[in-house]
Amino acid sequence: MYLEHFGMQELPYTLTPNTRFFLQLPTHQEALNVLLVALGSGDGFIKVVGEVGTGKTMLCRALLNTLDKEPCVTAYLPNPYLSPEALRRNFALEIGIEDALEVPDYELVNRINLRLVEIAKAGQHTILLVDEAQAMPEETIEALRLLTNLETESEKLFQVVLFGQPELNQLLARDSLRQLKQRITFSCHLNTLSNDAVAQYLEQRAHRAGFDGLALFAPGAAKLIAKASGGVPRLVNILAHKSLMVAYGRGEMQIKKEHVRHAVEDTEGAAAVARANPVHWLLGTGLVTTLLCGAVYLAWLRGMI
């Protein structure tokens, strides 16, 4: 509703992993560089761990887009909560075995091996990306490890990148999975954003969405978002989006601390912040709801005019 008001062509702070908004912030760019180096070195297992909302799926999609320009075949599992057989069938479909659902399971590993050899002979690499890997059942992880035993005398036939929450570390620490853990040659951790990185993140996403002003967020507003979000990109997006709605409802062109405070009060998971205006806080989320409803009404009214 606020796009025209701020001169934007698309929403800048959505929760969908739109890779057009993947920014070269230090923590994420460093992780992407590590992944590309590790994959280029032929390493079998690579692990990326980050807290909820730190941008793992966005990084995964950015890596997929980068690999599309390379001589490789990529397989992507967004939901790995699968049985061992389902894992093999999904992987087989991803690498181009079209009748994978009809092939008996006892024959499937051989078909996968033949397909992987075919890909390698064509001068390509096969890479499997597993998102939310902490949800993978233990027996399925073991089945994946056994699949990676498929190799030639000189190289692995495919590589695996695991993206997961910190629970993935706990899962791999089990004694029964020690063989897989020993195969992880590269591991990186996605950190939260610093105050400066949050300010950069907010402005860069706004400009990529079409905003052409000098500064959409006042310095104090950006700092408050950084503090309340803990530097978690998902929370940054939620708070920024709500702050824009409040500012739009008031007809204002720059996001100030006051707008952010209302957004924080209306957002579960946001940290408690200094409350500079106790009167507004006593009104609670009712004021936020009023402002947001006013923004909706204003958008409707402008449409009617």
PDB file of C-alpha atoms in Angstrom:
ATOM      1  CA  MET A   1       0.000   0.000   0.000  1.00  0.00           C
ATOM      2  CA  TYR A   2       2.920   2.386   0.600  1.00  0.00           C
ATOM      3  CA  LEU A   3       4.839   1.740  -2.636  1.00  0.00           C
ATOM      4  CA  GLU A   4       3.701   4.857  -4.492  1.00  0.00           C
ATOM      5  CA  HIS A   5       4.124   6.987  -1.368  1.00  0.00           C
ATOM      6  CA  PHE A   6       7.830   6.096  -1.109  1.00  0.00           C
ATOM      7  CA  GLY A   7       8.432   5.816  -4.869  1.00  0.00           C
ATOM      8  CA  MET A   8       9.019   2.044  -4.900  1.00  0.00           C
ATOM      9  CA  GLN A   9       8.178  -0.566  -7.510  1.00  0.00           C
ATOM     10  CA  GLU A  10       8.070  -3.584  -5.179  1.00  0.00           C
ATOM     11  CA  LEU A  11       7.967  -4.377  -1.489  1.00  0.00           C
ATOM     12  CA  PRO A  12      11.506  -4.143  -0.088  1.00  0.00           C
ATOM     13  CA  TYR A  13      11.126  -6.035   3.179  1.00  0.00           C
ATOM     14  CA  THR A  14       9.208  -9.202   2.404  1.00  0.00           C
ATOM     15  CA  LEU A  15       9.927 -12.550   4.084  1.00  0.00           C
ATOM     16  CA  THR A  16      10.213 -14.476   0.813  1.00  0.00           C
ATOM     17  CA  PRO A  17      13.841 -15.270  -0.181  1.00  0.00           C
ATOM     18  CA  ASN A  18      13.992 -13.022  -3.265  1.00  0.00           C
ATOM     19  CA  THR A  19      17.622 -13.278  -4.387  1.00  0.00           C
ATOM     20  CA  ARG A  20      17.417  -9.902  -6.115  1.00  0.00           C
ATOM     21  CA  PHE A  21      17.692  -8.517  -2.595  1.00  0.00           C
ATOM     22  CA  PHE A  22      20.701 -10.653  -1.651  1.00  0.00           C
ATOM     23  CA  LEU A  23      23.183  -8.048  -0.502  1.00  0.00           C
ATOM     24  CA  GLN A  24      26.924  -8.230  -0.117  1.00  0.00           C
ATOM     25  CA  LEU A  25      26.893  -7.891   3.644  1.00  0.00           C
ATOM     26  CA  PRO A  26      30.067  -9.282   5.238  1.00  0.00           C
ATOM     27  CA  THR A  27      28.621 -12.337   6.986  1.00  0.00           C
ATOM     28  CA  HIS A  28      26.557 -13.564   4.019  1.00  0.00           C
ATOM     29  CA  GLN A  29      29.050 -12.732   1.281  1.00  0.00           C
ATOM     30  CA  GLU A  30      31.822 -14.449   3.230  1.00  0.00           C
ATOM     31  CA  ALA A  31      29.651 -17.565   3.611  1.00  0.00           C
ATOM     32  CA  LEU A  32      28.871 -17.583  -0.125  1.00  0.00           C
ATOM     33  CA  ASN A  33      32.574 -17.253  -0.951  1.00  0.00           C
ATOM     34  CA  VAL A  34      33.437 -20.142   1.387  1.00  0.00           C
ATOM     35  CA  LEU A  35      30.790 -22.311  -0.262  1.00  0.00           C
ATOM     36  CA  LEU A  36      32.056 -21.587  -3.759  1.00  0.00           C
ATOM     37  CA  VAL A  37      35.674 -22.282  -2.776  1.00  0.00           C
ATOM     38  CA  ALA A  38      34.736 -25.525  -1.003  1.00  0.00           C
ATOM     39  CA  LEU A  39      32.635 -26.731  -3.929  1.00  0.00           C
ATOM     40  CA  GLY A  40      35.412 -25.825  -6.331  1.00  0.00           C
ATOM     41  CA  SER A  41      37.808 -27.927  -4.254  1.00  0.00           C
ATOM     42  CA  GLY A  42      35.613 -31.003  -4.638  1.00  0.00           C
ATOM     43  CA  ASP A  43      34.836 -31.416  -0.935  1.00  0.00           C
ATOM     44  CA  GLY A  44      32.137 -33.959  -0.123  1.00  0.00           C
ATOM     45  CA  PHE A  45      30.127 -32.382   2.720  1.00  0.00           C
ATOM     46  CA  ILE A  46      29.812 -28.676   3.568  1.00  0.00           C
ATOM     47  CA  LYS A  47      27.729 -27.281   6.414  1.00  0.00           C
ATOM     48  CA  VAL A  48      26.102 -23.877   6.932  1.00  0.00           C
ATOM     49  CA  VAL A  49      24.510 -23.181  10.314  1.00  0.00           C
ATOM     50  CA  GLY A  50      22.551 -20.147  11.437  1.00  0.00           C
ATOM     51  CA  GLU A  51      19.810 -19.204  13.853  1.00  0.00           C
ATOM     52  CA  VAL A  52      16.208 -18.881  12.726  1.00  0.00           C
ATOM     53  CA  GLY A  53      15.771 -15.905  10.413  1.00  0.00           C
ATOM     54  CA  THR A  54      19.458 -15.262   9.679  1.00  0.00           C
ATOM     55  CA  GLY A  55      19.097 -15.811   5.931  1.00  0.00           C
ATOM     56  CA  LYS A  56      20.043 -19.455   5.321  1.00  0.00           C
ATOM     57  CA  THR A  57      17.372 -20.007   2.684  1.00  0.00           C
ATOM     58  CA  MET A  58      18.292 -16.755   0.954  1.00  0.00           C
ATOM     59  CA  LEU A  59      21.937 -17.858   0.896  1.00  0.00           C
ATOM     60  CA  CYS A  60      20.897 -21.265  -0.433  1.00  0.00           C
ATOM     61  CA  ARG A  61      18.916 -19.654  -3.262  1.00  0.00           C
ATOM     62  CA  ALA A  62      21.779 -17.272  -4.040  1.00  0.00           C
ATOM     63  CA  LEU A  63      24.143 -20.251  -4.263  1.00  0.00           C
ATOM     64  CA  LEU A  64      21.714 -22.047  -6.588  1.00  0.00           C
ATOM     65  CA  ASN A  65      21.565 -18.989  -8.853  1.00  0.00           C
ATOM     66  CA  THR A  66      25.362 -18.775  -8.927  1.00  0.00           C
ATOM     67  CA  LEU A  67      25.719 -22.485  -9.711  1.00  0.00           C
ATOM     68  CA  ASP A  68      23.270 -22.141 -12.603  1.00  0.00           C
ATOM     69  CA  LYS A  69      26.065 -20.290 -14.429  1.00  0.00           C
ATOM     70  CA  GLU A  70      28.551 -23.107 -13.803  1.00  0.00           C
ATOM     71  CA  PRO A  71      28.935 -26.506 -15.515  1.00  0.00           C
ATOM     72  CA  CYS A  72      27.036 -28.444 -12.884  1.00  0.00           C
ATOM     73  CA  VAL A  73      23.772 -30.241 -12.139  1.00  0.00           C
ATOM     74  CA  THR A  74      22.104 -29.060  -8.939  1.00  0.00           C
ATOM     75  CA  ALA A  75      19.572 -30.882  -6.783  1.00  0.00           C
ATOM     76  CA  TYR A  76      17.607 -29.012  -4.132  1.00  0.00           C
ATOM     77  CA  LEU A  77      15.688 -30.448  -1.186  1.00  0.00           C
ATOM     78  CA  PRO A  78      13.731 -27.713   0.633  1.00  0.00           C
ATOM     79  CA  ASN A  79      12.060 -30.185   3.010  1.00  0.00           C
ATOM     80  CA  PRO A  80      14.367 -33.075   3.981  1.00  0.00           C
ATOM     81  CA  TYR A  81      11.977 -34.724   6.447  1.00  0.00           C
ATOM     82  CA  LEU A  82      11.993 -37.834   4.273  1.00  0.00           C
ATOM     83  CA  SER A  83      12.466 -41.556   4.631  1.00  0.00           C
ATOM     84  CA  PRO A  84      15.711 -42.982   3.165  1.00  0.00           C
ATOM     85  CA  GLU A  85      13.798 -44.293   0.147  1.00  0.00           C
ATOM     86  CA  ALA A  86      12.045 -40.966  -0.410  1.00  0.00           C
ATOM     87  CA  LEU A  87      15.410 -39.216  -0.221  1.00  0.00           C
ATOM     88  CA  ARG A  88      16.845 -41.442  -2.943  1.00  0.00           C
ATOM     89  CA  ARG A  89      13.802 -40.985  -5.171  1.00  0.00           C
ATOM     90  CA  ASN A  90      13.752 -37.203  -4.756  1.00  0.00           C
ATOM     91  CA  PHE A  91      17.470 -36.976  -5.465  1.00  0.00           C
ATOM     92  CA  ALA A  92      17.075 -39.212  -8.511  1.00  0.00           C
ATOM     93  CA  LEU A  93      14.313 -37.000  -9.903  1.00  0.00           C
ATOM     94  CA  GLU A  94      16.392 -33.879  -9.302  1.00  0.00           C
ATOM     95  CA  ILE A  95      19.352 -35.216 -11.293  1.00  0.00           C
ATOM     96  CA  GLY A  96      17.228 -36.234 -14.262  1.00  0.00           C
ATOM     97  CA  ILE A  97      16.102 -39.835 -13.706  1.00  0.00           C
ATOM     98  CA  GLU A  98      12.570 -39.305 -14.944  1.00  0.00           C
ATOM     99  CA  ASP A  99      11.181 -42.726 -14.003  1.00  0.00           C
ATOM    100  CA  ALA A 100      12.630 -42.614 -10.486  1.00  0.00           C
ATOM    101  CA  LEU A 101       9.198 -43.165  -8.922  1.00  0.00           C
ATOM    102  CA  GLU A 102       8.707 -46.414 -10.818  1.00  0.00           C
ATOM    103  CA  VAL A 103      12.168 -47.948 -10.365  1.00  0.00           C
ATOM    104  CA  PRO A 104      12.335 -50.523  -7.531  1.00  0.00           C
ATOM    105  CA  ASP A 105      14.296 -49.177  -4.598  1.00  0.00           C
ATOM    106  CA  TYR A 106      16.914 -51.932  -4.810  1.00  0.00           C
ATOM    107  CA  GLU A 107      17.731 -50.830  -8.373  1.00  0.00           C
ATOM    108  CA  LEU A 108      17.604 -47.111  -7.705  1.00  0.00           C
ATOM    109  CA  VAL A 109      21.097 -46.720  -6.244  1.00  0.00           C
ATOM    110  CA  ASN A 110      22.578 -48.322  -9.350  1.00  0.00           C
ATOM    111  CA  ARG A 111      20.555 -45.989 -11.589  1.00  0.00           C
ATOM    112  CA  ILE A 112      21.730 -43.013  -9.531  1.00  0.00           C
ATOM    113  CA  ASN A 113      25.337 -44.163  -9.854  1.00  0.00           C
ATOM    114  CA  LEU A 114      25.045 -44.525 -13.630  1.00  0.00           C
ATOM    115  CA  ARG A 115      23.484 -41.068 -13.935  1.00  0.00           C
ATOM    116  CA  LEU A 116      26.173 -39.471 -11.760  1.00  0.00           C
ATOM    117  CA  VAL A 117      28.904 -41.087 -13.871  1.00  0.00           C
ATOM    118  CA  GLU A 118      27.162 -39.807 -16.999  1.00  0.00           C
ATOM    119  CA  ILE A 119      27.112 -36.275 -15.596  1.00  0.00           C
ATOM    120  CA  ALA A 120      30.792 -36.486 -14.632  1.00  0.00           C
ATOM    121  CA  LYS A 121      31.781 -37.739 -18.097  1.00  0.00           C
ATOM    122  CA  ALA A 122      30.016 -34.706 -19.543  1.00  0.00           C
ATOM    123  CA  GLY A 123      32.425 -32.514 -17.568  1.00  0.00           C
ATOM    124  CA  GLN A 124      29.857 -31.422 -14.990  1.00  0.00           C
ATOM    125  CA  HIS A 125      29.614 -31.602 -11.219  1.00  0.00           C
ATOM    126  CA  THR A 126      26.581 -32.758  -9.249  1.00  0.00           C
ATOM    127  CA  ILE A 127      25.711 -30.754  -6.125  1.00  0.00           C
ATOM    128  CA  LEU A 128      22.916 -31.471  -3.641  1.00  0.00           C
ATOM    129  CA  LEU A 129      21.670 -28.590  -1.470  1.00  0.00           C
ATOM    130  CA  VAL A 130      19.615 -29.548   1.594  1.00  0.00           C
ATOM    131  CA  ASP A 131      17.702 -26.783   3.361  1.00  0.00           C
ATOM    132  CA  GLU A 132      16.442 -27.154   6.957  1.00  0.00           C
ATOM    133  CA  ALA A 133      18.786 -30.132   7.335  1.00  0.00           C
ATOM    134  CA  GLN A 134      18.220 -30.270  11.108  1.00  0.00           C
ATOM    135  CA  ALA A 135      14.813 -31.824  10.321  1.00  0.00           C
ATOM    136  CA  MET A 136      16.311 -34.807   8.495  1.00  0.00           C
ATOM    137  CA  PRO A 137      15.749 -38.121  10.336  1.00  0.00           C
ATOM    138  CA  GLU A 138      18.912 -39.852  11.505  1.00  0.00           C
ATOM    139  CA  GLU A 139      18.387 -42.895   9.272  1.00  0.00           C
ATOM    140  CA  THR A 140      17.926 -40.574   6.280  1.00  0.00           C
ATOM    141  CA  ILE A 141      21.180 -38.749   7.018  1.00  0.00           C
ATOM    142  CA  GLU A 142      22.928 -42.123   7.127  1.00  0.00           C
ATOM    143  CA  ALA A 143      21.339 -43.028   3.782  1.00  0.00           C
ATOM    144  CA  LEU A 144      22.680 -39.775   2.364  1.00  0.00           C
ATOM    145  CA  ARG A 145      26.173 -40.593   3.656  1.00  0.00           C
ATOM    146  CA  LEU A 146      26.022 -43.985   1.995  1.00  0.00           C
ATOM    147  CA  LEU A 147      25.000 -42.351  -1.280  1.00  0.00           C
ATOM    148  CA  THR A 148      28.115 -40.170  -1.164  1.00  0.00           C
ATOM    149  CA  ASN A 149      30.204 -43.345  -1.213  1.00  0.00           C
ATOM    150  CA  LEU A 150      29.493 -43.335  -4.935  1.00  0.00           C
ATOM    151  CA  GLU A 151      32.766 -42.120  -6.425  1.00  0.00           C
ATOM    152  CA  THR A 152      35.354 -42.708  -9.097  1.00  0.00           C
ATOM    153  CA  GLU A 153      39.013 -43.424  -8.386  1.00  0.00           C
ATOM    154  CA  SER A 154      39.795 -39.730  -8.505  1.00  0.00           C
ATOM    155  CA  GLU A 155      36.737 -37.809  -7.279  1.00  0.00           C
ATOM    156  CA  LYS A 156      33.399 -37.787  -5.523  1.00  0.00           C
ATOM    157  CA  LEU A 157      30.463 -38.127  -7.866  1.00  0.00           C
ATOM    158  CA  PHE A 158      28.455 -35.523  -5.998  1.00  0.00           C
ATOM    159  CA  GLN A 159      28.799 -32.973  -3.206  1.00  0.00           C
ATOM    160  CA  VAL A 160      26.392 -32.041  -0.442  1.00  0.00           C
ATOM    161  CA  VAL A 161      25.732 -28.678   1.212  1.00  0.00           C
ATOM    162  CA  LEU A 162      23.694 -28.842   4.425  1.00  0.00           C
ATOM    163  CA  PHE A 163      21.873 -25.691   5.592  1.00  0.00           C
ATOM    164  CA  GLY A 164      20.435 -25.867   9.084  1.00  0.00           C
ATOM    165  CA  GLN A 165      19.670 -24.331  12.443  1.00  0.00           C
ATOM    166  CA  PRO A 166      22.036 -24.904  15.403  1.00  0.00           C
ATOM    167  CA  GLU A 167      20.135 -28.123  16.134  1.00  0.00           C
ATOM    168  CA  LEU A 168      21.953 -29.563  13.116  1.00  0.00           C
ATOM    169  CA  ASN A 169      25.183 -29.453  15.114  1.00  0.00           C
ATOM    170  CA  GLN A 170      23.509 -31.393  17.918  1.00  0.00           C
ATOM    171  CA  LEU A 171      22.207 -33.956  15.446  1.00  0.00           C
ATOM    172  CA  LEU A 172      25.602 -34.516  13.864  1.00  0.00           C
ATOM    173  CA  ALA A 173      27.213 -34.798  17.294  1.00  0.00           C
ATOM    174  CA  ARG A 174      25.482 -38.137  17.844  1.00  0.00           C
ATOM    175  CA  ASP A 175      27.905 -41.011  18.021  1.00  0.00           C
ATOM    176  CA  SER A 176      25.937 -42.912  15.391  1.00  0.00           C
ATOM    177  CA  LEU A 177      26.607 -40.119  12.863  1.00  0.00           C
ATOM    178  CA  ARG A 178      30.316 -39.651  13.571  1.00  0.00           C
ATOM    179  CA  GLN A 179      31.278 -40.990  10.134  1.00  0.00           C
ATOM    180  CA  LEU A 180      29.305 -38.246   8.383  1.00  0.00           C
ATOM    181  CA  LYS A 181      30.590 -35.569  10.754  1.00  0.00           C
ATOM    182  CA  GLN A 182      34.175 -36.536   9.860  1.00  0.00           C
ATOM    183  CA  ARG A 183      33.381 -35.904   6.192  1.00  0.00           C
ATOM    184  CA  ILE A 184      32.383 -32.268   6.735  1.00  0.00           C
ATOM    185  CA  THR A 185      35.427 -30.425   5.462  1.00  0.00           C
ATOM    186  CA  PHE A 186      34.061 -26.873   5.480  1.00  0.00           C
ATOM    187  CA  SER A 187      31.660 -25.342   7.971  1.00  0.00           C
ATOM    188  CA  CYS A 188      30.470 -21.756   8.311  1.00  0.00           C
ATOM    189  CA  HIS A 189      28.176 -19.947  10.706  1.00  0.00           C
ATOM    190  CA  LEU A 190      25.782 -17.177   9.680  1.00  0.00           C
ATOM    191  CA  ASN A 191      26.052 -14.396  12.241  1.00  0.00           C
ATOM    192  CA  THR A 192      23.489 -11.727  12.979  1.00  0.00           C
ATOM    193  CA  LEU A 193      23.989  -8.245  11.543  1.00  0.00           C
ATOM    194  CA  SER A 194      25.802  -5.439  13.351  1.00  0.00           C
ATOM    195  CA  ASN A 195      24.159  -2.028  13.817  1.00  0.00           C
ATOM    196  CA  ASP A 196      26.035  -0.619  10.820  1.00  0.00           C
ATOM    197  CA  ALA A 197      25.139  -3.651   8.714  1.00  0.00           C
ATOM    198  CA  VAL A 198      21.453  -3.276   9.590  1.00  0.00           C
ATOM    199  CA  ALA A 199      21.510   0.378   8.469  1.00  0.00           C
ATOM    200  CA  GLN A 200      23.225  -0.636   5.226  1.00  0.00           C
ATOM    201  CA  TYR A 201      20.787  -3.513   4.745  1.00  0.00           C
ATOM    202  CA  LEU A 202      17.742  -1.266   5.180  1.00  0.00           C
ATOM    203  CA  GLU A 203      18.916   1.391   2.709  1.00  0.00           C
ATOM    204  CA  GLN A 204      20.190  -1.014   0.067  1.00  0.00           C
ATOM    205  CA  ARG A 205      16.957  -3.008  -0.008  1.00  0.00           C
ATOM    206  CA  ALA A 206      14.913   0.198  -0.205  1.00  0.00           C
ATOM    207  CA  HIS A 207      16.946   1.430  -3.185  1.00  0.00           C
ATOM    208  CA  ARG A 208      16.715  -1.913  -4.938  1.00  0.00           C
ATOM    209  CA  ALA A 209      12.946  -1.655  -4.564  1.00  0.00           C
ATOM    210  CA  GLY A 210      13.014   1.727  -6.327  1.00  0.00           C
ATOM    211  CA  PHE A 211      13.411   4.305  -3.559  1.00  0.00           C
ATOM    212  CA  ASP A 212      15.638   7.143  -4.836  1.00  0.00           C
ATOM    213  CA  GLY A 213      15.845   9.452  -1.838  1.00  0.00           C
ATOM    214  CA  LEU A 214      18.909  10.097   0.317  1.00  0.00           C
ATOM    215  CA  ALA A 215      17.966   8.171   3.478  1.00  0.00           C
ATOM    216  CA  LEU A 216      14.687   6.370   4.079  1.00  0.00           C
ATOM    217  CA  PHE A 217      15.534   5.562   7.705  1.00  0.00           C
ATOM    218  CA  ALA A 218      16.770   8.188  10.132  1.00  0.00           C
ATOM    219  CA  PRO A 219      19.946   7.020  11.951  1.00  0.00           C
ATOM    220  CA  GLY A 220      18.092   6.617  15.238  1.00  0.00           C
ATOM    221  CA  ALA A 221      15.378   4.544  13.578  1.00  0.00           C
ATOM    222  CA  ALA A 222      17.879   2.187  11.974  1.00  0.00           C
ATOM    223  CA  LYS A 223      19.713   1.791  15.278  1.00  0.00           C
ATOM    224  CA  LEU A 224      16.478   0.997  17.082  1.00  0.00           C
ATOM    225  CA  ILE A 225      15.562  -1.653  14.495  1.00  0.00           C
ATOM    226  CA  ALA A 226      19.018  -3.190  14.927  1.00  0.00           C
ATOM    227  CA  LYS A 227      18.588  -3.304  18.698  1.00  0.00           C
ATOM    228  CA  ALA A 228      15.032  -4.647  18.699  1.00  0.00           C
ATOM    229  CA  SER A 229      15.711  -7.277  16.029  1.00  0.00           C
ATOM    230  CA  GLY A 230      19.006  -8.445  17.495  1.00  0.00           C
ATOM    231  CA  GLY A 231      20.403  -8.154  13.966  1.00  0.00           C
ATOM    232  CA  VAL A 232      18.244 -11.043  12.689  1.00  0.00           C
ATOM    233  CA  PRO A 233      17.359 -10.227   9.047  1.00  0.00           C
ATOM    234  CA  ARG A 234      13.858 -11.706   9.261  1.00  0.00           C
ATOM    235  CA  LEU A 235      12.950  -9.507  12.231  1.00  0.00           C
ATOM    236  CA  VAL A 236      14.615  -6.526  10.557  1.00  0.00           C
ATOM    237  CA  ASN A 237      12.296  -7.030   7.577  1.00  0.00           C
ATOM    238  CA  ILE A 238       9.191  -7.316   9.745  1.00  0.00           C
ATOM    239  CA  LEU A 239       9.999  -4.183  11.755  1.00  0.00           C
ATOM    240  CA  ALA A 240      10.975  -2.184   8.666  1.00  0.00           C
ATOM    241  CA  HIS A 241       7.778  -3.150   6.848  1.00  0.00           C
ATOM    242  CA  LYS A 242       5.571  -2.160   9.785  1.00  0.00           C
ATOM    243  CA  SER A 243       7.511   1.074  10.280  1.00  0.00           C
ATOM    244  CA  LEU A 244       6.858   2.018   6.658  1.00  0.00           C
ATOM    245  CA  MET A 245       3.165   1.330   7.156  1.00  0.00           C
ATOM    246  CA  VAL A 246       3.022   3.592  10.205  1.00  0.00           C
ATOM    247  CA  ALA A 247       4.910   6.395   8.450  1.00  0.00           C
ATOM    248  CA  TYR A 248       2.665   6.081   5.400  1.00  0.00           C
ATOM    249  CA  GLY A 249      -0.447   6.222   7.581  1.00  0.00           C
ATOM    250  CA  ARG A 250       0.812   9.519   8.953  1.00  0.00           C
ATOM    251  CA  GLY A 251       1.810  10.859   5.557  1.00  0.00           C
ATOM    252  CA  GLU A 252       5.503  11.115   6.508  1.00  0.00           C
ATOM    253  CA  MET A 253       8.390  10.444   4.121  1.00  0.00           C
ATOM    254  CA  GLN A 254      11.177   9.300   6.465  1.00  0.00           C
ATOM    255  CA  ILE A 255      11.130   6.537   9.058  1.00  0.00           C
ATOM    256  CA  LYS A 256      11.843   7.866  12.545  1.00  0.00           C
ATOM    257  CA  LYS A 257      12.316   6.228  15.938  1.00  0.00           C
ATOM    258  CA  GLU A 258       8.703   6.889  16.818  1.00  0.00           C
ATOM    259  CA  HIS A 259       7.522   4.779  13.865  1.00  0.00           C
ATOM    260  CA  VAL A 260       9.867   1.951  14.819  1.00  0.00           C
ATOM    261  CA  ARG A 261       8.703   1.954  18.430  1.00  0.00           C
ATOM    262  CA  HIS A 262       5.142   1.295  17.302  1.00  0.00           C
ATOM    263  CA  ALA A 263       6.357  -1.496  15.014  1.00  0.00           C
ATOM    264  CA  VAL A 264       8.311  -3.100  17.872  1.00  0.00           C
ATOM    265  CA  GLU A 265       5.295  -2.997  20.175  1.00  0.00           C
ATOM    266  CA  ASP A 266       3.261  -4.759  17.498  1.00  0.00           C
ATOM    267  CA  THR A 267       5.834  -7.517  16.802  1.00  0.00           C
ATOM    268  CA  GLU A 268       6.216 -10.735  18.745  1.00  0.00           C
ATOM    269  CA  GLY A 269       9.841 -11.747  19.075  1.00  0.00           C
ATOM    270  CA  ALA A 270      11.210  -8.205  19.000  1.00  0.00           C
ATOM    271  CA  ALA A 271      13.380  -7.356  21.980  1.00  0.00           C
ATOM    272  CA  ALA A 272      12.302  -4.818  24.584  1.00  0.00           C
ATOM    273  CA  VAL A 273      13.710  -1.377  23.776  1.00  0.00           C
ATOM    274  CA  ALA A 274      14.032   1.955  25.532  1.00  0.00           C
ATOM    275  CA  ARG A 275      10.648   3.616  25.646  1.00  0.00           C
ATOM    276  CA  ALA A 276      11.193   7.308  25.142  1.00  0.00           C
ATOM    277  CA  ASN A 277       7.504   8.202  25.168  1.00  0.00           C
ATOM    278  CA  PRO A 278       5.673   6.335  27.978  1.00  0.00           C
ATOM    279  CA  VAL A 279       2.285   7.775  26.987  1.00  0.00           C
ATOM    280  CA  HIS A 280       2.440   6.101  23.597  1.00  0.00           C
ATOM    281  CA  TRP A 281       3.516   2.812  25.152  1.00  0.00           C
ATOM    282  CA  LEU A 282       0.592   2.886  27.581  1.00  0.00           C
ATOM    283  CA  LEU A 283      -1.694   2.902  24.560  1.00  0.00           C
ATOM    284  CA  GLY A 284      -0.070  -0.360  23.488  1.00  0.00           C
ATOM    285  CA  THR A 285      -0.851  -2.215  20.319  1.00  0.00           C
ATOM    286  CA  GLY A 286      -4.210  -0.492  20.057  1.00  0.00           C
ATOM    287  CA  LEU A 287      -2.463   2.611  18.738  1.00  0.00           C
ATOM    288  CA  VAL A 288      -0.451   0.536  16.278  1.00  0.00           C
ATOM    289  CA  THR A 289      -3.602  -1.159  15.021  1.00  0.00           C
ATOM    290  CA  THR A 290      -5.284   2.229  14.625  1.00  0.00           C
ATOM    291  CA  LEU A 291      -2.358   3.583  12.644  1.00  0.00           C
ATOM    292  CA  LEU A 292      -2.164   0.541  10.401  1.00  0.00           C
ATOM    293  CA  CYS A 293      -5.916   0.552   9.798  1.00  0.00           C
ATOM    294  CA  GLY A 294      -5.631   4.244   8.992  1.00  0.00           C
ATOM    295  CA  ALA A 295      -2.958   3.432   6.436  1.00  0.00           C
ATOM    296  CA  VAL A 296      -5.222   0.846   4.822  1.00  0.00           C
ATOM    297  CA  TYR A 297      -8.118   3.308   4.745  1.00  0.00           C
ATOM    298  CA  LEU A 298      -5.912   6.022   3.251  1.00  0.00           C
ATOM    299  CA  ALA A 299      -4.787   3.636   0.498  1.00  0.00           C
ATOM    300  CA  TRP A 300      -8.417   2.740  -0.237  1.00  0.00           C
ATOM    301  CA  LEU A 301      -9.466   6.399  -0.290  1.00  0.00           C
ATOM    302  CA  ARG A 302      -6.674   7.335  -2.700  1.00  0.00           C
ATOM    303  CA  GLY A 303      -7.737   4.478  -4.957  1.00  0.00           C
ATOM    304  CA  MET A 304     -11.309   5.775  -4.998  1.00  0.00           C
ATOM    305  CA  ILE A 305     -10.112   9.261  -5.902  1.00  0.00           C
TER     306      ILE A 305
END
